[in-house]
Coordinates of C-alpha atoms and ligand atoms in Angstrom, one line a residue:
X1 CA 0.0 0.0 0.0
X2 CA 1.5 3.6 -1.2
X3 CA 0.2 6.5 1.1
X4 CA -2.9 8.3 -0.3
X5 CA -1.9 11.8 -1.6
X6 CA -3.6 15.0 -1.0
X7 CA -3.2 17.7 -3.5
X8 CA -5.0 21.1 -1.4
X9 CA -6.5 23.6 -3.0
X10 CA -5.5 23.7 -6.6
X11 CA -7.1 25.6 -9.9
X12 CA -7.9 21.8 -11.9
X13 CA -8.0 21.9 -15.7
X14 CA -10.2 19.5 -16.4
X15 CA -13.5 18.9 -19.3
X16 CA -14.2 22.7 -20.7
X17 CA -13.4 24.3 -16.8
X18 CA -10.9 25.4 -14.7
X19 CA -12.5 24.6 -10.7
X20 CA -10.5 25.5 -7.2
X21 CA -10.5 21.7 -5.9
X22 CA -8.7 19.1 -3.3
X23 CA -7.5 16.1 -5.2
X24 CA -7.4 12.8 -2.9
X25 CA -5.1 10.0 -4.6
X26 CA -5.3 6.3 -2.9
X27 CA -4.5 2.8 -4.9
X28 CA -3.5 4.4 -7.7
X29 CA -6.8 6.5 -8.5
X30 CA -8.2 9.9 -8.0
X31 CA -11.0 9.0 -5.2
X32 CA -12.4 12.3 -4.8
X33 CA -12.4 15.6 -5.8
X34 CA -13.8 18.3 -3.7
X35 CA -13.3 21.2 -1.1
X36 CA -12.3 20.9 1.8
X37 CA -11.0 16.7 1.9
X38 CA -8.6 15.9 4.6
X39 CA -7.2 12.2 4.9
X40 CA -4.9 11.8 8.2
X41 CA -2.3 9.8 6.6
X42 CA -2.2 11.7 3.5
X43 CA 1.0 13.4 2.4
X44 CA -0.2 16.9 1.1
X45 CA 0.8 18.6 -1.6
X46 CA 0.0 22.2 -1.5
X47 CA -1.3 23.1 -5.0
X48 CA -2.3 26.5 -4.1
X49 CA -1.2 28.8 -7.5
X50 CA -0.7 26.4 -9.6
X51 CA -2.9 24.6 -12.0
X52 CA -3.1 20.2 -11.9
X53 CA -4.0 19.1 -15.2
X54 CA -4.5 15.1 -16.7
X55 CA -1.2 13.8 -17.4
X56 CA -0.3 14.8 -20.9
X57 CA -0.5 11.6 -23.4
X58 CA 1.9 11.8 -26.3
X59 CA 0.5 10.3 -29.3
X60 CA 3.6 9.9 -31.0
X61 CA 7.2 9.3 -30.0
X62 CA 9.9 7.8 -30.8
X63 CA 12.0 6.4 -28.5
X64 CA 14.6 3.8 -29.9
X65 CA 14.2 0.9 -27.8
X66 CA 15.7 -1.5 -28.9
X67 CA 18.2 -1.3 -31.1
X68 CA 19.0 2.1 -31.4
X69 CA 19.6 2.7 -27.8
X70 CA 22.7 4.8 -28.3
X71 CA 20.6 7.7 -28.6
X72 CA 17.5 7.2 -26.3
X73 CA 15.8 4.3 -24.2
X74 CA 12.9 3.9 -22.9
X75 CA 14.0 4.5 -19.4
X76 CA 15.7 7.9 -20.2
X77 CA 13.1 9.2 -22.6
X78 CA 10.5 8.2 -20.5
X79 CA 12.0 10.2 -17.2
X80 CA 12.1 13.1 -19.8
X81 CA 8.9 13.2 -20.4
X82 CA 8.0 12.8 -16.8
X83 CA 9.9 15.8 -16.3
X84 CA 8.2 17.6 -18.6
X85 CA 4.3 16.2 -17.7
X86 CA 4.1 13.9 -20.1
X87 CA 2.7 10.3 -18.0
X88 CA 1.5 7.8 -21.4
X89 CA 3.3 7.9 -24.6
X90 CA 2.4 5.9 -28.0
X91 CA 5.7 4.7 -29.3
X92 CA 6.4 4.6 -33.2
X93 CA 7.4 0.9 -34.9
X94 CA 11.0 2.0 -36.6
X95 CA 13.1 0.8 -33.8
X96 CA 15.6 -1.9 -34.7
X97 CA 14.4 -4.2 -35.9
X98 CA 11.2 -2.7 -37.7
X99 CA 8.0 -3.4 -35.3
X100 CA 6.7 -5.7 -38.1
X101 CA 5.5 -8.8 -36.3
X102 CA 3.6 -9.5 -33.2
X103 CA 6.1 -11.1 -31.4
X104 CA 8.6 -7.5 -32.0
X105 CA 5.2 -5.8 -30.8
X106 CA 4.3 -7.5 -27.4
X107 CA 8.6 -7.9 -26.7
X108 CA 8.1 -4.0 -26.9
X109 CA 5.4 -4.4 -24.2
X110 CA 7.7 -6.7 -22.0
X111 CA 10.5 -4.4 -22.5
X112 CA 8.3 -0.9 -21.1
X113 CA 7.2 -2.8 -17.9
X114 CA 11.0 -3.3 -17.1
X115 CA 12.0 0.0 -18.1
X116 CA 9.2 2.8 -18.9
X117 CA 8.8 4.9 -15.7
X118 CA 5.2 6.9 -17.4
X119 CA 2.6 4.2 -19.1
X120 CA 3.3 3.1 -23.0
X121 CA 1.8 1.9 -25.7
X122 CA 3.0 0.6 -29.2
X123 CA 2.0 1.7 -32.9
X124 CA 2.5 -1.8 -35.0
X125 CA 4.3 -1.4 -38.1
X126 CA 2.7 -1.5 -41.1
X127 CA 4.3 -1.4 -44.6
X128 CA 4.4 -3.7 -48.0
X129 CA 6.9 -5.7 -46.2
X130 CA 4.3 -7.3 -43.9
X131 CA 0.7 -6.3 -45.3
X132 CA -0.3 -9.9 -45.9
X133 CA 0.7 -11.2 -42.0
X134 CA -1.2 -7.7 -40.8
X135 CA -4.3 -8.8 -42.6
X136 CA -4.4 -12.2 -40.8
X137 CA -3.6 -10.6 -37.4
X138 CA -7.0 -9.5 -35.4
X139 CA -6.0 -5.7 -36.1
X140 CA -8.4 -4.6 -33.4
X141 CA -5.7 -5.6 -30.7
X142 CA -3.6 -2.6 -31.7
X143 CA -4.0 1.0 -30.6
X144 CA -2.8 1.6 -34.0
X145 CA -1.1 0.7 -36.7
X146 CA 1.5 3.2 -38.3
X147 CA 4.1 3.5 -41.2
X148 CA 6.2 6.1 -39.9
X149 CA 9.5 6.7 -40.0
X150 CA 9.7 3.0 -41.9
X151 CA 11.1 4.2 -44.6
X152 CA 14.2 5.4 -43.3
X153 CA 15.1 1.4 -43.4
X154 CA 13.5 1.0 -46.9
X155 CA 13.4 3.8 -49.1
X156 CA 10.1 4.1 -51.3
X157 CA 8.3 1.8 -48.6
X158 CA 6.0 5.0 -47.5
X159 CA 2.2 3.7 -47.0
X160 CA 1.7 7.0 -49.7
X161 CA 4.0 5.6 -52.6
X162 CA 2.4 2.0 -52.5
X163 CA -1.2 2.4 -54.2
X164 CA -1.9 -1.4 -53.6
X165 CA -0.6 -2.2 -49.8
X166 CA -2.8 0.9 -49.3
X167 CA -6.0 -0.5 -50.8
X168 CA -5.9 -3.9 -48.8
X169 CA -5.1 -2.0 -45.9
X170 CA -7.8 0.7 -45.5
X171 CA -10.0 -2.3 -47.0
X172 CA -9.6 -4.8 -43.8
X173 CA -7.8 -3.1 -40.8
X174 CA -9.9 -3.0 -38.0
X175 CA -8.4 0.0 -36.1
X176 CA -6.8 3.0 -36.6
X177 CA -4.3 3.7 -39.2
X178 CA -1.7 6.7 -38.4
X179 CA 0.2 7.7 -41.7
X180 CA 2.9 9.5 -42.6
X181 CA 1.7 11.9 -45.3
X182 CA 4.4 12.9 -47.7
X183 CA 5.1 12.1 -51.5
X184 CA 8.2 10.4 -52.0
X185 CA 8.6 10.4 -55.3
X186 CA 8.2 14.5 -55.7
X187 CA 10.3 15.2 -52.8
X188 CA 13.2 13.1 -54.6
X189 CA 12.7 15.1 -57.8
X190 CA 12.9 18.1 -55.6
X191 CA 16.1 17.0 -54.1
X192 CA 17.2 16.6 -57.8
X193 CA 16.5 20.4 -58.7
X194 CA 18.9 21.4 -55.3
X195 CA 21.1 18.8 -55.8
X196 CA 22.0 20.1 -59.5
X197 CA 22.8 23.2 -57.7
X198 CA 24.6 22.6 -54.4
X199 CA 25.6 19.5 -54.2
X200 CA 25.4 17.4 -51.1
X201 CA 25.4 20.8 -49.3
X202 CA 22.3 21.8 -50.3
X203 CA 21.6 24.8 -47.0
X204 CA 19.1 23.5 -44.7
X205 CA 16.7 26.6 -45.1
X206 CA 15.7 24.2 -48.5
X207 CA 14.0 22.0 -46.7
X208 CA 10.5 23.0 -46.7
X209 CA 10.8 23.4 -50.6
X210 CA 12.2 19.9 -50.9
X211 CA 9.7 18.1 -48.7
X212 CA 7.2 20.8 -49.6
X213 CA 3.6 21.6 -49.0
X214 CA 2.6 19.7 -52.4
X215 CA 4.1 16.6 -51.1
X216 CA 2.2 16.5 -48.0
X217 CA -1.3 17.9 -49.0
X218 CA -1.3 15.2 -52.5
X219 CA -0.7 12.3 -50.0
X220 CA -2.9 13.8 -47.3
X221 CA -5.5 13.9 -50.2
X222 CA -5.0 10.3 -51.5
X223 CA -5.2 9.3 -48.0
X224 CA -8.7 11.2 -47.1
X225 CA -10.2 9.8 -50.1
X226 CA -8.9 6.2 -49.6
X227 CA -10.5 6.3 -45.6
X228 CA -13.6 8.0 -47.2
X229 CA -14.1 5.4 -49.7
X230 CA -13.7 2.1 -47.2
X231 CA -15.3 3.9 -44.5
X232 CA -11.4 3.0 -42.3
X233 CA -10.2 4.9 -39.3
X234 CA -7.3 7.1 -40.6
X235 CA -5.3 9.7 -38.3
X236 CA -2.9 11.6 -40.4
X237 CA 0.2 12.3 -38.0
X238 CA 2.2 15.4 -37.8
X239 CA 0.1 17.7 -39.9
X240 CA 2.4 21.1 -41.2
X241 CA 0.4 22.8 -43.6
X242 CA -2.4 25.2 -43.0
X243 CA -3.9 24.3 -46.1
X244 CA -4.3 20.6 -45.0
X245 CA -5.6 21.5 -42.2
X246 CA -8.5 22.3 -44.1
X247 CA -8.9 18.9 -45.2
X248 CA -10.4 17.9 -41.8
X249 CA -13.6 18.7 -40.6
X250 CA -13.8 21.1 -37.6
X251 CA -17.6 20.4 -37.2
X252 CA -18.0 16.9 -35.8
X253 CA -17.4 15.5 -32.1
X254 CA -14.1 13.5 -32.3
X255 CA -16.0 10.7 -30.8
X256 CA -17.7 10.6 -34.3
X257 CA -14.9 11.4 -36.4
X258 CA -13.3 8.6 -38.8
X259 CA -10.8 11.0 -39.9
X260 CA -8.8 12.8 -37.2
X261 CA -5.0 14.6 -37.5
X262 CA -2.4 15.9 -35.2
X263 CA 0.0 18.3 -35.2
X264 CA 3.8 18.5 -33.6
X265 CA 4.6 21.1 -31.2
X266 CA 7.5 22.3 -33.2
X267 CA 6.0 23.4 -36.2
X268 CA 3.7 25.2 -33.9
X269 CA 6.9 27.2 -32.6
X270 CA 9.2 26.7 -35.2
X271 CA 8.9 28.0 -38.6
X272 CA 11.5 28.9 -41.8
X273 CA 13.1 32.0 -40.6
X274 CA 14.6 29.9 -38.0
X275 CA 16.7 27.4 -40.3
X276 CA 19.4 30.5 -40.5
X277 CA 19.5 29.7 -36.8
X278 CA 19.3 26.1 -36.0
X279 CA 20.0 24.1 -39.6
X280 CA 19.8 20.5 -39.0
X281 CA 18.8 20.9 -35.1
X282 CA 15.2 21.4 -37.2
X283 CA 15.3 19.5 -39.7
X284 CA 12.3 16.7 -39.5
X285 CA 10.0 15.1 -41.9
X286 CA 7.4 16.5 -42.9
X287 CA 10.0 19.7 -42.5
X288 CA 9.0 22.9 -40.2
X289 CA 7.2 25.4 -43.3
X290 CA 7.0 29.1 -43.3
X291 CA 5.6 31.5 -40.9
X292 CA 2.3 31.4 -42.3
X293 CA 1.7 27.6 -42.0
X294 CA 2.9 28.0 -38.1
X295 CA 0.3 30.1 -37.6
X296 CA -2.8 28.5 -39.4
X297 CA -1.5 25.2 -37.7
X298 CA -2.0 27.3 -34.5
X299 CA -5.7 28.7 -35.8
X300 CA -6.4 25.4 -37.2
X301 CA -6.1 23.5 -33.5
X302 CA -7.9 26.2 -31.4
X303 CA -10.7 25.8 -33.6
X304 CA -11.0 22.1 -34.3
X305 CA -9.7 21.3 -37.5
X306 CA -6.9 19.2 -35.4
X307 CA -7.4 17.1 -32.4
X308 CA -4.4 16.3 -31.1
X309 CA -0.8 17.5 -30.1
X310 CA 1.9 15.2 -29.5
X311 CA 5.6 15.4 -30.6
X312 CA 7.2 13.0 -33.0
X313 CA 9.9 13.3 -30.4
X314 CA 13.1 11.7 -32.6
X315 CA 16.5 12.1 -30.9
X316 CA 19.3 11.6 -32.8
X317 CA 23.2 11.9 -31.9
X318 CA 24.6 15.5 -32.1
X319 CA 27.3 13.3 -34.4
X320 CA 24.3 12.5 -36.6
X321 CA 22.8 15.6 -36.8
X322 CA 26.3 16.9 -38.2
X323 CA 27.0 16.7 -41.5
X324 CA 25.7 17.8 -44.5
X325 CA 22.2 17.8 -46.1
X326 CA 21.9 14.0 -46.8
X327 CA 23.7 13.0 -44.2
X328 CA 21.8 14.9 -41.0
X329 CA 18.9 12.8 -39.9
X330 CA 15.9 13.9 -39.4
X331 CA 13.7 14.3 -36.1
X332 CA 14.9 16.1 -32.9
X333 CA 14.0 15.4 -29.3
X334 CA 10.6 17.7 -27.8
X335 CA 8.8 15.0 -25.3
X336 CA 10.7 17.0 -21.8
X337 CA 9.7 20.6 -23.2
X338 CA 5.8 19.9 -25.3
X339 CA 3.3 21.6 -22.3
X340 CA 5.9 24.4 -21.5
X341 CA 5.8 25.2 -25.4
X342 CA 1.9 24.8 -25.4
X343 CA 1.6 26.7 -21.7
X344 CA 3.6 30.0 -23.6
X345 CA 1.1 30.4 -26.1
X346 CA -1.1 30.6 -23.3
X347 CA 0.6 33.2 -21.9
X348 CA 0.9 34.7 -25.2
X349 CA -3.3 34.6 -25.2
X350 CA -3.3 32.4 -28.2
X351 CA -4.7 29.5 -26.6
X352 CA -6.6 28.2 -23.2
X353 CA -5.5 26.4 -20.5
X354 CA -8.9 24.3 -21.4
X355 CA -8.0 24.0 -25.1
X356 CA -4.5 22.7 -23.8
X357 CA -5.9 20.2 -21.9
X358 CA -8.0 18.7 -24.3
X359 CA -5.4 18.7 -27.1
X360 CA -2.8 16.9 -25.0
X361 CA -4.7 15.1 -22.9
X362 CA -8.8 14.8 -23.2
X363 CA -8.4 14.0 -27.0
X364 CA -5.4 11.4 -27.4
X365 CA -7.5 9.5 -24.8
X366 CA -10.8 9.8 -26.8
X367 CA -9.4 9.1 -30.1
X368 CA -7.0 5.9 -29.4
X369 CA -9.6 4.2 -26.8
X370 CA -7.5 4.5 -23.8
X371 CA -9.2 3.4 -20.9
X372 CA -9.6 5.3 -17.8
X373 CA -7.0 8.4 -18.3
X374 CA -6.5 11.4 -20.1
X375 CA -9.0 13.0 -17.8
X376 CA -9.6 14.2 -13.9
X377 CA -12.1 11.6 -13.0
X378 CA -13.2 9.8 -9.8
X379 CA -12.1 6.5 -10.2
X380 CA -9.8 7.2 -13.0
X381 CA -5.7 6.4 -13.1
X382 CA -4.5 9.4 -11.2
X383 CA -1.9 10.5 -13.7
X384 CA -2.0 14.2 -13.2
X385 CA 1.0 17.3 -13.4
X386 CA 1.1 20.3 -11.5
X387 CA 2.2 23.5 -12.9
X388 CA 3.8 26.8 -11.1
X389 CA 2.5 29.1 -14.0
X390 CA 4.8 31.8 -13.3
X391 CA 8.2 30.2 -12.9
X392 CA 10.9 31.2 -15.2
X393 CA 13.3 28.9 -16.6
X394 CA 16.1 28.2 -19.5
X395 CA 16.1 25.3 -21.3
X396 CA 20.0 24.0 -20.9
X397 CA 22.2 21.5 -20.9
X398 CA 22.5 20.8 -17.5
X399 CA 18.2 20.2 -17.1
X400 CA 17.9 18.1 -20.4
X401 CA 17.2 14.7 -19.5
X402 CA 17.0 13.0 -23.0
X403 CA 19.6 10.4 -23.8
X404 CA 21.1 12.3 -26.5
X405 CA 21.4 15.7 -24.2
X406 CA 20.8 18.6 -26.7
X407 CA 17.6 20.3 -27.4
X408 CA 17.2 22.7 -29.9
X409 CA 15.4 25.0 -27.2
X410 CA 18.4 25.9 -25.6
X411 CA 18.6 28.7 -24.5
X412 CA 14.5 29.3 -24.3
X413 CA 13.4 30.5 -21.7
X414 CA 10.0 29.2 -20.4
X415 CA 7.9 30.6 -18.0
X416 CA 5.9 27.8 -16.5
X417 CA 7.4 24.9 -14.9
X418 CA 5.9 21.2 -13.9
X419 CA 6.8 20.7 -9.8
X420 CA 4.8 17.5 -9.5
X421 CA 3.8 14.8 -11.8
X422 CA 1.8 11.7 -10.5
X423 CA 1.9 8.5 -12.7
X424 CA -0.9 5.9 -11.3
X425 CA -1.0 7.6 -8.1
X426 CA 2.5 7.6 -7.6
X427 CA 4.5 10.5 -7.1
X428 CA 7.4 10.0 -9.8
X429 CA 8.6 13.6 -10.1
X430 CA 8.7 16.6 -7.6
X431 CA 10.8 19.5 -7.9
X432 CA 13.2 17.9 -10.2
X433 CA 13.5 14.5 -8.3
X434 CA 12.6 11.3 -9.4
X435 CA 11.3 8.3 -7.5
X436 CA 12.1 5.6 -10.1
X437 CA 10.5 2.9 -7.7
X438 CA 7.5 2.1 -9.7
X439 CA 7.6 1.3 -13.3
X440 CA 4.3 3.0 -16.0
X441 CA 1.6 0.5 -17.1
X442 CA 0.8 -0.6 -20.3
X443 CA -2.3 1.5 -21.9
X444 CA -5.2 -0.7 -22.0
X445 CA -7.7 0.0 -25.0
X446 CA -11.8 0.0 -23.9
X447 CA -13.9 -1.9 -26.3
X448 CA -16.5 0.9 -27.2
Ligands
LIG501 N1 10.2 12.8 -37.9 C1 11.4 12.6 -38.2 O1 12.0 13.6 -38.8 N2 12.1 11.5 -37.9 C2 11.6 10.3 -37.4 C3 10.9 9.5 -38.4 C4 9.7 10.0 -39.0 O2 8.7 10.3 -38.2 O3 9.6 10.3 -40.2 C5 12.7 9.5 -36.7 O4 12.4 8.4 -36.3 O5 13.8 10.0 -36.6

């Protein structure tokens, strides 16, 4: 038996409000929230000032384990998104080996309980590789299935570029599918165009005209119309256009929607102007676009085109972020640093605390089924994160807790800071210590 927690007196963002509350923790679960509660053997937390919200639930990470653990590992990446309020995370399937078969998938599973301090779940792979095998599976057992980031193994083995593994796909799979929306075949004749004029060194401000807008929104397209046309479950994943957010309709409860999207909290902050800057620190794919697209993605999620935010959080080496155009990979590390990014456009009036909650947390529960979190609830999981909304900070070396140790935030200054995050009722993080005693859980999908 842990001993029950007592958060006093706290503003909790929870469902559309923001209410002055006690929060009482026991076995794991919120068991009341009210005014007043007192619980003799409680230890009290004093949330007076601050604001408690859900834990936040990352719809997309990636987090290397196995095989790539030179960079990140599930124990470090998850303490880094502890850090940074972040208690469930959806892993992507292009660790080494390729997520491809179920036995990859539930060794994933095994892994997490060893080493995952916040609670995980695991996109299955999906690509031409391993269509057929997918198709005999009972897809329903998966959160998701997703093609991202496969084709770094295999070139040309994007979801988009194979017409027919697409088709059987959205034909038969019984939950969602999470895509990767970019063209490769027009970004490789854009590369062609730089390539005839720079080299290898092609500068990295070129990266948003070589995986450009037209990439994304003709595969975006192709894949609307496929879902539309077998009636599937799609989720298009890191969304940087403003004119695909469009695509997606603003007007129907996600509950109902068969056709939801995301967007990454860089290309919310990030946008061209600051390749001069940062170079391959921000290069990803789909690439951060101009100025304008930053801030329709921004319009586009307050008002409902977009459900979700997550991060795509994709450490690499500083080593292999050196080098030259080609050689850079793609992706950078955001899990630690995604609610202070979301919590300063609050402070810069451009979005609520409310809306916050239910991008990060309310929504990634609702759309991948996730039983029992995602939202302050009697009787839910009490994964929750306290914020002091006026504490200033810098993002440096010395406070980054990814694997890889470089962010490129340094030097940002935020002005909110998480002081307590709760993962099933246990207090894993407080003021910048960890108790690492108890391990996350695996997210369990509900059947509705
Ligand atoms: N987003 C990225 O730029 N990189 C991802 C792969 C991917 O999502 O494409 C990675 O795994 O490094």
């Amino acid at each position: 038996m842990t001993q029950p927690i007592l958060i006093k007196d706290t503003n909790v963002v929870n469902e559309g409000i923001i209410t002055n509350a006690d929060v009482l923790i026991a076995n794991g679960r919120i068991q009341k929230i009210g005014i007043a509660l007192h619980q003799w053997d409680a230890k009290v937390i004093s949330g007076n000032g601050k604001y408690l919200f859900p834990g936040v639930i990352d719809g997309q990470v990636h987090f290397r384990d196995p095989g790539l653990t030179h960079k990140a590992d599930l124990y470090t990446e998850s303490k880094a998104a502890i850090a940074g309020g972040v208690t469930s995370f959806i892993d992507m399937p292009n660790t080494k080996p390729n997520v491809l078969t179920l036995k990859l998938w539930e060794n994933k599973y095994r892994m997490a309980a060893q080493k995952s301090l916040a609670n995980f779940g695991f996109f299955m792979g999906v690509n031409a590789d391993n269509i057929e095998d997918i198709l005999q599976m009972d897809t329903s057992q998966f959160l998701a299935v997703s093609d991202d980031g496969l084709y770094f193994t295999k070139k040309g083995n994007l979801l988009a570029d194979n017409p027919q593994v697409m088709e059987k796909l959205f034909a038969h799979c019984q939950c969602i599918i999470a895509v990767h929306a970019e063209k490769e075949a027009l970004i490789t004749a854009n590369e062609a165009v730089y390539k005839l004029q720079y080299g290898n060194d092609i500068p990295f401000k070129f990266h948003p005209q070589i995986r450009n807008e037209q990439a994304c929104i003709e595969a975006t397209r192709d894949f609307i119309a496929l879902a539309t046309k077998y009636n599937a479950r799609l989720h298009i994943l890191h969304l940087t256009t403003a004119s695909e957010a469009q695509l997606f309709d603003k007007t129907i409860p996600l509950t109902d929607k068969n056709i939801t999207t995301e967007v990454c909290v860089q290309h919310l902050w990030f946008s061209e102007k600051d390749y001069d800057r940062l170079g391959a620190f921000i290069k990803w794919n789909p690439s951060i676009k101009s100025e304008a697209d930053r801030k329709g993605l921004l319009q586009a999620l307050t008002d409902n085109h977009i459900d979700l935010v997550t991060t795509d959080h994709a450490p690499h080496t500083l080593e292999e972020k050196s080098g030259n155009y080609f050689t850079a990979l793609s992706g950078a590390p955001m899990v630690q640093h995604s609610l202070n990014i979301m919590l300063e456009f609050f402070k810069q009036g451009i979005i609520s605390l409310e809306k916050i909650a239910e991008k990060m947390c309310h929504n990634p529960a609702i759309l991948y089924q996730i039983e029992n979190r995602g939202f302050i609830r009697e009787g839910y999981y009490a994964d929750l994160v306290l914020v002091d909304m006026n504490r200033e900070w810098m993002v440096s070396k010395d406070n980054i807790l990814y694997k890889c140790g470089w962010s490129p935030l340094e030097g940002t200054v935020f002005q909110t800071k998480v002081t307590h995050t709760l993962v099933n009722g246990n207090l894993v993080y407080e003021e910048g210590h960890f108790n690492e005693d108890r391990k996350g859980k695996a997210l369990v999908k509900h059947n509705t």
